[in-house]
mmCIF file with all atom_site columns, C-alpha atoms in Angstrom:
data_model
loop_
_atom_site.group_PDB
_atom_site.id
_atom_site.type_symbol
_atom_site.label_atom_id
_atom_site.label_alt_id
_atom_site.label_comp_id
_atom_site.label_asym_id
_atom_site.label_entity_id
_atom_site.label_seq_id
_atom_site.pdbx_PDB_ins_code
_atom_site.Cartn_x
_atom_site.Cartn_y
_atom_site.Cartn_z
_atom_site.occupancy
_atom_site.B_iso_or_equiv
_atom_site.pdbx_formal_charge
_atom_site.auth_seq_id
_atom_site.auth_comp_id
_atom_site.auth_asym_id
_atom_site.auth_atom_id
_atom_site.pdbx_PDB_model_num
ATOM 1   C CA . MET A 1 1   ? 118.057 53.504 60.596 1.00 0.00 ? 1   MET A CA 1
ATOM 2   C CA . THR A 1 2   ? 117.118 54.688 63.868 1.00 0.00 ? 2   THR A CA 1
ATOM 3   C CA . GLY A 1 3   ? 115.552 57.579 62.132 1.00 0.00 ? 3   GLY A CA 1
ATOM 4   C CA . TYR A 1 4   ? 113.605 55.422 59.712 1.00 0.00 ? 4   TYR A CA 1
ATOM 5   C CA . PHE A 1 5   ? 112.139 53.024 62.362 1.00 0.00 ? 5   PHE A CA 1
ATOM 6   C CA . THR A 1 6   ? 111.067 56.171 64.697 1.00 0.00 ? 6   THR A CA 1
ATOM 7   C CA . ALA A 1 7   ? 109.497 57.708 61.835 1.00 0.00 ? 7   ALA A CA 1
ATOM 8   C CA . GLY A 1 8   ? 107.664 54.739 60.336 1.00 0.00 ? 8   GLY A CA 1
ATOM 9   C CA . ILE A 1 9   ? 106.134 53.569 64.058 1.00 0.00 ? 9   ILE A CA 1
ATOM 10  C CA . ALA A 1 10  ? 104.877 56.750 65.216 1.00 0.00 ? 10  ALA A CA 1
ATOM 11  C CA . PRO A 1 11  ? 101.955 57.365 62.550 1.00 0.00 ? 11  PRO A CA 1
ATOM 12  C CA . LEU A 1 12  ? 101.421 53.689 63.670 1.00 0.00 ? 12  LEU A CA 1
ATOM 13  C CA . LEU A 1 13  ? 101.335 54.625 67.541 1.00 0.00 ? 13  LEU A CA 1
ATOM 14  C CA . ALA A 1 14  ? 99.373  57.469 67.128 1.00 0.00 ? 14  ALA A CA 1
ATOM 15  C CA . LEU A 1 15  ? 96.988  55.699 65.192 1.00 0.00 ? 15  LEU A CA 1
ATOM 16  C CA . ALA A 1 16  ? 96.848  52.858 67.463 1.00 0.00 ? 16  ALA A CA 1
ATOM 17  C CA . THR A 1 17  ? 96.210  55.449 70.219 1.00 0.00 ? 17  THR A CA 1
ATOM 18  C CA . ALA A 1 18  ? 93.539  57.430 68.550 1.00 0.00 ? 18  ALA A CA 1
ATOM 19  C CA . ALA A 1 19  ? 91.303  53.747 68.030 1.00 0.00 ? 19  ALA A CA 1
ATOM 20  C CA . LEU A 1 20  ? 91.954  53.082 71.700 1.00 0.00 ? 20  LEU A CA 1
ATOM 21  C CA . ALA A 1 21  ? 90.572  57.136 72.779 1.00 0.00 ? 21  ALA A CA 1
ATOM 22  C CA . ALA A 1 22  ? 87.862  56.827 70.543 1.00 0.00 ? 22  ALA A CA 1
ATOM 23  C CA . PRO A 1 23  ? 84.179  56.315 71.464 1.00 0.00 ? 23  PRO A CA 1
ATOM 24  C CA . LEU A 1 24  ? 82.070  53.186 70.714 1.00 0.00 ? 24  LEU A CA 1
ATOM 25  C CA . ALA A 1 25  ? 80.205  53.297 68.129 1.00 0.00 ? 25  ALA A CA 1
ATOM 26  C CA . VAL A 1 26  ? 76.026  52.206 68.581 1.00 0.00 ? 26  VAL A CA 1
ATOM 27  C CA . HIS A 1 27  ? 74.614  51.187 65.305 1.00 0.00 ? 27  HIS A CA 1
ATOM 28  C CA . THR A 1 28  ? 71.078  50.020 64.128 1.00 0.00 ? 28  THR A CA 1
ATOM 29  C CA . PRO A 1 29  ? 71.741  46.963 61.927 1.00 0.00 ? 29  PRO A CA 1
ATOM 30  C CA . ALA A 1 30  ? 70.210  47.159 58.229 1.00 0.00 ? 30  ALA A CA 1
ATOM 31  C CA . PRO A 1 31  ? 66.815  45.404 57.880 1.00 0.00 ? 31  PRO A CA 1
ATOM 32  C CA . GLY A 1 32  ? 67.609  41.822 56.258 1.00 0.00 ? 32  GLY A CA 1
ATOM 33  C CA . SER A 1 33  ? 71.152  42.041 57.071 1.00 0.00 ? 33  SER A CA 1
ATOM 34  C CA . PRO A 1 34  ? 72.248  38.792 58.944 1.00 0.00 ? 34  PRO A CA 1
ATOM 35  C CA . GLU A 1 35  ? 72.950  41.008 62.560 1.00 0.00 ? 35  GLU A CA 1
ATOM 36  C CA . ARG A 1 36  ? 69.902  42.347 62.438 1.00 0.00 ? 36  ARG A CA 1
ATOM 37  C CA . THR A 1 37  ? 67.951  38.844 61.131 1.00 0.00 ? 37  THR A CA 1
ATOM 38  C CA . ALA A 1 38  ? 70.165  36.974 63.993 1.00 0.00 ? 38  ALA A CA 1
ATOM 39  C CA . ILE A 1 39  ? 68.694  39.118 66.495 1.00 0.00 ? 39  ILE A CA 1
ATOM 40  C CA . VAL A 1 40  ? 64.977  38.784 65.391 1.00 0.00 ? 40  VAL A CA 1
ATOM 41  C CA . LYS A 1 41  ? 65.116  35.094 65.235 1.00 0.00 ? 41  LYS A CA 1
ATOM 42  C CA . THR A 1 42  ? 66.130  35.106 68.786 1.00 0.00 ? 42  THR A CA 1
ATOM 43  C CA . LEU A 1 43  ? 63.686  37.168 69.245 1.00 0.00 ? 43  LEU A CA 1
ATOM 44  C CA . HIS A 1 44  ? 61.063  34.893 67.667 1.00 0.00 ? 44  HIS A CA 1
ATOM 45  C CA . ALA A 1 45  ? 62.105  31.800 70.015 1.00 0.00 ? 45  ALA A CA 1
ATOM 46  C CA . GLY A 1 46  ? 59.247  29.803 70.653 1.00 0.00 ? 46  GLY A CA 1
ATOM 47  C CA . ASP A 1 47  ? 56.771  31.842 68.378 1.00 0.00 ? 47  ASP A CA 1
ATOM 48  C CA . ASP A 1 48  ? 55.347  31.449 65.400 1.00 0.00 ? 48  ASP A CA 1
ATOM 49  C CA . SER A 1 49  ? 57.149  34.080 63.162 1.00 0.00 ? 49  SER A CA 1
ATOM 50  C CA . ALA A 1 50  ? 55.012  33.380 60.338 1.00 0.00 ? 50  ALA A CA 1
ATOM 51  C CA . GLN A 1 51  ? 52.169  34.790 62.369 1.00 0.00 ? 51  GLN A CA 1
ATOM 52  C CA . SER A 1 52  ? 54.022  37.626 64.092 1.00 0.00 ? 52  SER A CA 1
ATOM 53  C CA . ARG A 1 53  ? 56.082  40.809 63.464 1.00 0.00 ? 53  ARG A CA 1
ATOM 54  C CA . PHE A 1 54  ? 57.900  43.219 64.842 1.00 0.00 ? 54  PHE A CA 1
ATOM 55  C CA . THR A 1 55  ? 57.551  46.970 64.882 1.00 0.00 ? 55  THR A CA 1
ATOM 56  C CA . PHE A 1 56  ? 60.613  48.517 66.020 1.00 0.00 ? 56  PHE A CA 1
ATOM 57  C CA . ARG A 1 57  ? 61.090  51.689 67.862 1.00 0.00 ? 57  ARG A CA 1
ATOM 58  C CA . ALA A 1 58  ? 64.647  51.646 68.747 1.00 0.00 ? 58  ALA A CA 1
ATOM 59  C CA . PHE A 1 59  ? 67.347  49.071 67.520 1.00 0.00 ? 59  PHE A CA 1
ATOM 60  C CA . ARG A 1 60  ? 71.093  49.633 68.758 1.00 0.00 ? 60  ARG A CA 1
ATOM 61  C CA . VAL A 1 61  ? 74.372  47.217 68.845 1.00 0.00 ? 61  VAL A CA 1
ATOM 62  C CA . LEU A 1 62  ? 77.426  48.256 70.717 1.00 0.00 ? 62  LEU A CA 1
ATOM 63  C CA . SER A 1 63  ? 80.748  45.761 70.216 1.00 0.00 ? 63  SER A CA 1
ATOM 64  C CA . ALA A 1 64  ? 82.865  46.429 72.894 1.00 0.00 ? 64  ALA A CA 1
ATOM 65  C CA . GLY A 1 65  ? 86.072  43.737 72.517 1.00 0.00 ? 65  GLY A CA 1
ATOM 66  C CA . PRO A 1 66  ? 85.052  40.146 72.546 1.00 0.00 ? 66  PRO A CA 1
ATOM 67  C CA . GLY A 1 67  ? 81.526  40.815 73.173 1.00 0.00 ? 67  GLY A CA 1
ATOM 68  C CA . THR A 1 68  ? 78.607  42.624 71.515 1.00 0.00 ? 68  THR A CA 1
ATOM 69  C CA . ILE A 1 69  ? 75.356  43.976 73.317 1.00 0.00 ? 69  ILE A CA 1
ATOM 70  C CA . ALA A 1 70  ? 71.764  44.951 71.653 1.00 0.00 ? 70  ALA A CA 1
ATOM 71  C CA . TYR A 1 71  ? 68.818  46.741 72.585 1.00 0.00 ? 71  TYR A CA 1
ATOM 72  C CA . VAL A 1 72  ? 65.766  46.609 71.123 1.00 0.00 ? 72  VAL A CA 1
ATOM 73  C CA . ARG A 1 73  ? 62.278  48.384 72.309 1.00 0.00 ? 73  ARG A CA 1
ATOM 74  C CA . GLY A 1 74  ? 59.410  47.433 69.842 1.00 0.00 ? 74  GLY A CA 1
ATOM 75  C CA . ALA A 1 75  ? 55.513  46.146 70.043 1.00 0.00 ? 75  ALA A CA 1
ATOM 76  C CA . GLY A 1 76  ? 54.382  42.817 68.462 1.00 0.00 ? 76  GLY A CA 1
ATOM 77  C CA . PRO A 1 77  ? 51.483  40.709 68.704 1.00 0.00 ? 77  PRO A CA 1
ATOM 78  C CA . VAL A 1 78  ? 51.425  40.731 72.135 1.00 0.00 ? 78  VAL A CA 1
ATOM 79  C CA . GLY A 1 79  ? 51.997  44.286 72.944 1.00 0.00 ? 79  GLY A CA 1
ATOM 80  C CA . THR A 1 80  ? 55.419  46.656 73.503 1.00 0.00 ? 80  THR A CA 1
ATOM 81  C CA . PHE A 1 81  ? 58.101  45.156 74.611 1.00 0.00 ? 81  PHE A CA 1
ATOM 82  C CA . GLN A 1 82  ? 62.321  46.037 75.109 1.00 0.00 ? 82  GLN A CA 1
ATOM 83  C CA . ALA A 1 83  ? 64.522  43.650 75.464 1.00 0.00 ? 83  ALA A CA 1
ATOM 84  C CA . ILE A 1 84  ? 69.011  43.092 76.024 1.00 0.00 ? 84  ILE A CA 1
ATOM 85  C CA . LEU A 1 85  ? 70.525  40.632 74.109 1.00 0.00 ? 85  LEU A CA 1
ATOM 86  C CA . LYS A 1 86  ? 74.199  39.261 74.248 1.00 0.00 ? 86  LYS A CA 1
ATOM 87  C CA . ARG A 1 87  ? 76.861  37.764 71.810 1.00 0.00 ? 87  ARG A CA 1
ATOM 88  C CA . ASP A 1 88  ? 80.058  36.879 73.502 1.00 0.00 ? 88  ASP A CA 1
ATOM 89  C CA . GLY A 1 89  ? 82.714  35.895 70.286 1.00 0.00 ? 89  GLY A CA 1
ATOM 90  C CA . ARG A 1 90  ? 81.473  34.062 67.595 1.00 0.00 ? 90  ARG A CA 1
ATOM 91  C CA . ALA A 1 91  ? 78.037  32.041 69.711 1.00 0.00 ? 91  ALA A CA 1
ATOM 92  C CA . GLY A 1 92  ? 74.978  33.240 68.833 1.00 0.00 ? 92  GLY A CA 1
ATOM 93  C CA . TRP A 1 93  ? 72.854  36.173 70.100 1.00 0.00 ? 93  TRP A CA 1
ATOM 94  C CA . ARG A 1 94  ? 70.871  35.041 73.453 1.00 0.00 ? 94  ARG A CA 1
ATOM 95  C CA . LYS A 1 95  ? 68.341  37.437 75.637 1.00 0.00 ? 95  LYS A CA 1
ATOM 96  C CA . ILE A 1 96  ? 68.993  38.136 78.741 1.00 0.00 ? 96  ILE A CA 1
ATOM 97  C CA . TRP A 1 97  ? 67.323  40.834 79.894 1.00 0.00 ? 97  TRP A CA 1
ATOM 98  C CA . GLY A 1 98  ? 62.889  41.868 79.360 1.00 0.00 ? 98  GLY A CA 1
ATOM 99  C CA . ASP A 1 99  ? 60.491  43.933 79.795 1.00 0.00 ? 99  ASP A CA 1
ATOM 100 C CA . GLY A 1 100 ? 56.812  44.078 78.711 1.00 0.00 ? 100 GLY A CA 1
ATOM 101 C CA . ASP A 1 101 ? 52.921  44.655 78.634 1.00 0.00 ? 101 ASP A CA 1
ATOM 102 C CA . GLY A 1 102 ? 51.248  42.482 80.548 1.00 0.00 ? 102 GLY A CA 1
ATOM 103 C CA . GLY A 1 103 ? 51.072  41.099 84.035 1.00 0.00 ? 103 GLY A CA 1
ATOM 104 C CA . SER A 1 104 ? 52.722  43.632 87.075 1.00 0.00 ? 104 SER A CA 1
ATOM 105 C CA . SER A 1 105 ? 55.756  43.278 89.151 1.00 0.00 ? 105 SER A CA 1
ATOM 106 C CA . SER A 1 106 ? 56.340  45.594 92.402 1.00 0.00 ? 106 SER A CA 1
ATOM 107 C CA . CYS A 1 107 ? 58.566  49.312 91.853 1.00 0.00 ? 107 CYS A CA 1
ATOM 108 C CA . GLU A 1 108 ? 60.856  46.877 94.269 1.00 0.00 ? 108 GLU A CA 1
ATOM 109 C CA . VAL A 1 109 ? 61.480  44.430 91.803 1.00 0.00 ? 109 VAL A CA 1
ATOM 110 C CA . GLY A 1 110 ? 61.334  46.735 88.419 1.00 0.00 ? 110 GLY A CA 1
ATOM 111 C CA . ALA A 1 111 ? 64.278  48.455 90.471 1.00 0.00 ? 111 ALA A CA 1
ATOM 112 C CA . ARG A 1 112 ? 66.620  45.044 91.154 1.00 0.00 ? 112 ARG A CA 1
ATOM 113 C CA . HIS A 1 113 ? 65.796  44.404 87.363 1.00 0.00 ? 113 HIS A CA 1
ATOM 114 C CA . TYR A 1 114 ? 66.664  47.953 86.301 1.00 0.00 ? 114 TYR A CA 1
ATOM 115 C CA . ALA A 1 115 ? 69.674  48.759 88.332 1.00 0.00 ? 115 ALA A CA 1
ATOM 116 C CA . TRP A 1 116 ? 71.147  44.760 86.910 1.00 0.00 ? 116 TRP A CA 1
ATOM 117 C CA . ALA A 1 117 ? 70.207  46.076 83.569 1.00 0.00 ? 117 ALA A CA 1
ATOM 118 C CA . LEU A 1 118 ? 71.632  49.388 84.334 1.00 0.00 ? 118 LEU A CA 1
ATOM 119 C CA . GLN A 1 119 ? 75.454  47.966 85.712 1.00 0.00 ? 119 GLN A CA 1
ATOM 120 C CA . LEU A 1 120 ? 75.620  45.058 82.739 1.00 0.00 ? 120 LEU A CA 1
ATOM 121 C CA . LEU A 1 121 ? 75.825  48.115 80.219 1.00 0.00 ? 121 LEU A CA 1
ATOM 122 C CA . ARG A 1 122 ? 78.180  50.373 82.125 1.00 0.00 ? 122 ARG A CA 1
ATOM 123 C CA . THR A 1 123 ? 80.319  47.267 81.276 1.00 0.00 ? 123 THR A CA 1
ATOM 124 C CA . TYR A 1 124 ? 80.290  47.759 77.515 1.00 0.00 ? 124 TYR A CA 1
ATOM 125 C CA . THR A 1 125 ? 79.759  52.126 77.880 1.00 0.00 ? 125 THR A CA 1
ATOM 126 C CA . ALA A 1 126 ? 80.464  54.813 80.519 1.00 0.00 ? 126 ALA A CA 1
ATOM 127 C CA . ASN A 1 127 ? 77.018  56.062 79.114 1.00 0.00 ? 127 ASN A CA 1
ATOM 128 C CA . PRO A 1 128 ? 74.592  53.739 79.249 1.00 0.00 ? 128 PRO A CA 1
ATOM 129 C CA . ASP A 1 129 ? 72.066  55.937 77.641 1.00 0.00 ? 129 ASP A CA 1
ATOM 130 C CA . THR A 1 130 ? 73.539  55.854 74.341 1.00 0.00 ? 130 THR A CA 1
ATOM 131 C CA . ILE A 1 131 ? 72.140  51.850 73.715 1.00 0.00 ? 131 ILE A CA 1
ATOM 132 C CA . PHE A 1 132 ? 69.037  52.286 75.776 1.00 0.00 ? 132 PHE A CA 1
ATOM 133 C CA . PRO A 1 133 ? 68.028  55.417 75.977 1.00 0.00 ? 133 PRO A CA 1
ATOM 134 C CA . GLY A 1 134 ? 66.839  56.629 79.059 1.00 0.00 ? 134 GLY A CA 1
ATOM 135 C CA . ILE A 1 135 ? 67.849  53.615 81.291 1.00 0.00 ? 135 ILE A CA 1
ATOM 136 C CA . VAL A 1 136 ? 70.038  55.744 83.554 1.00 0.00 ? 136 VAL A CA 1
ATOM 137 C CA . ALA A 1 137 ? 66.699  57.920 84.864 1.00 0.00 ? 137 ALA A CA 1
ATOM 138 C CA . ARG A 1 138 ? 63.938  55.043 84.813 1.00 0.00 ? 138 ARG A CA 1
ATOM 139 C CA . THR A 1 139 ? 66.357  53.019 87.408 1.00 0.00 ? 139 THR A CA 1
ATOM 140 C CA . GLY A 1 140 ? 66.553  55.991 89.779 1.00 0.00 ? 140 GLY A CA 1
ATOM 141 C CA . GLU A 1 141 ? 62.798  56.704 89.157 1.00 0.00 ? 141 GLU A CA 1
ATOM 142 C CA . LEU A 1 142 ? 61.904  52.950 89.701 1.00 0.00 ? 142 LEU A CA 1
ATOM 143 C CA . ARG A 1 143 ? 64.175  53.347 93.112 1.00 0.00 ? 143 ARG A CA 1
ATOM 144 C CA . ARG A 1 144 ? 62.509  55.972 94.169 1.00 0.00 ? 144 ARG A CA 1
ATOM 145 C CA . MET A 1 145 ? 59.569  54.291 93.693 1.00 0.00 ? 145 MET A CA 1
ATOM 146 C CA . ALA A 1 146 ? 60.785  51.277 95.366 1.00 0.00 ? 146 ALA A CA 1
ATOM 147 C CA . LYS A 1 147 ? 61.671  53.126 98.332 1.00 0.00 ? 147 LYS A CA 1
ATOM 148 C CA . ALA A 1 148 ? 58.070  55.119 98.793 1.00 0.00 ? 148 ALA A CA 1
ATOM 149 C CA . ARG A 1 149 ? 56.299  51.816 98.067 1.00 0.00 ? 149 ARG A CA 1
ATOM 150 C CA . PRO A 1 150 ? 57.873  48.680 97.208 1.00 0.00 ? 150 PRO A CA 1
ATOM 151 C CA . ASP A 1 151 ? 54.249  46.612 97.077 1.00 0.00 ? 151 ASP A CA 1
ATOM 152 C CA . VAL A 1 152 ? 52.880  49.066 94.035 1.00 0.00 ? 152 VAL A CA 1
ATOM 153 C CA . GLN A 1 153 ? 52.994  47.589 90.361 1.00 0.00 ? 153 GLN A CA 1
ATOM 154 C CA . CYS A 1 154 ? 55.179  49.749 88.132 1.00 0.00 ? 154 CYS A CA 1
ATOM 155 C CA . VAL A 1 155 ? 56.642  48.059 85.861 1.00 0.00 ? 155 VAL A CA 1
ATOM 156 C CA . GLY A 1 156 ? 54.714  45.169 83.251 1.00 0.00 ? 156 GLY A CA 1
ATOM 157 C CA . ASP A 1 157 ? 56.261  41.027 82.849 1.00 0.00 ? 157 ASP A CA 1
ATOM 158 C CA . LEU A 1 158 ? 59.809  40.960 83.506 1.00 0.00 ? 158 LEU A CA 1
ATOM 159 C CA . ASP A 1 159 ? 62.345  38.205 82.352 1.00 0.00 ? 159 ASP A CA 1
ATOM 160 C CA . GLY A 1 160 ? 65.668  37.276 83.022 1.00 0.00 ? 160 GLY A CA 1
ATOM 161 C CA . GLY A 1 161 ? 68.034  40.004 84.692 1.00 0.00 ? 161 GLY A CA 1
ATOM 162 C CA . PRO A 1 162 ? 68.836  39.424 88.076 1.00 0.00 ? 162 PRO A CA 1
ATOM 163 C CA . SER A 1 163 ? 68.866  35.736 89.693 1.00 0.00 ? 163 SER A CA 1
#
């Protein structure tokens, strides 16, 4: 009986170990899928979505544990934008970070804003660039710019992020 038990459990343990060691998969929800529709609807919150459309350049989603995070970069009627959205468990999507055209914020404020996003993404994946391409380099660049000239305006409209 012991041999049967061990032989039956060994493949299950190997499968469980492989699943834990496997890297988390970033995916792009298909146009019209419920996941993509829910994210786009969240991005449209407060605007006339019948009049405005987005063109996406990046649309990445990562599920890790009980939470899911999304990064989108695109253009809409007001200009280009980037956003991070989050969903905990079965709750709805919430936009928690953004950077868009228009307005200007200082390099110092931008460095804090991007550092916050980078830290958040690191709670989901060891390589934040897999979900938000270029965030590691951009955060470093903004930190250097903030040290050299903290008051220079070098980022657009910021929303969400650090309080």
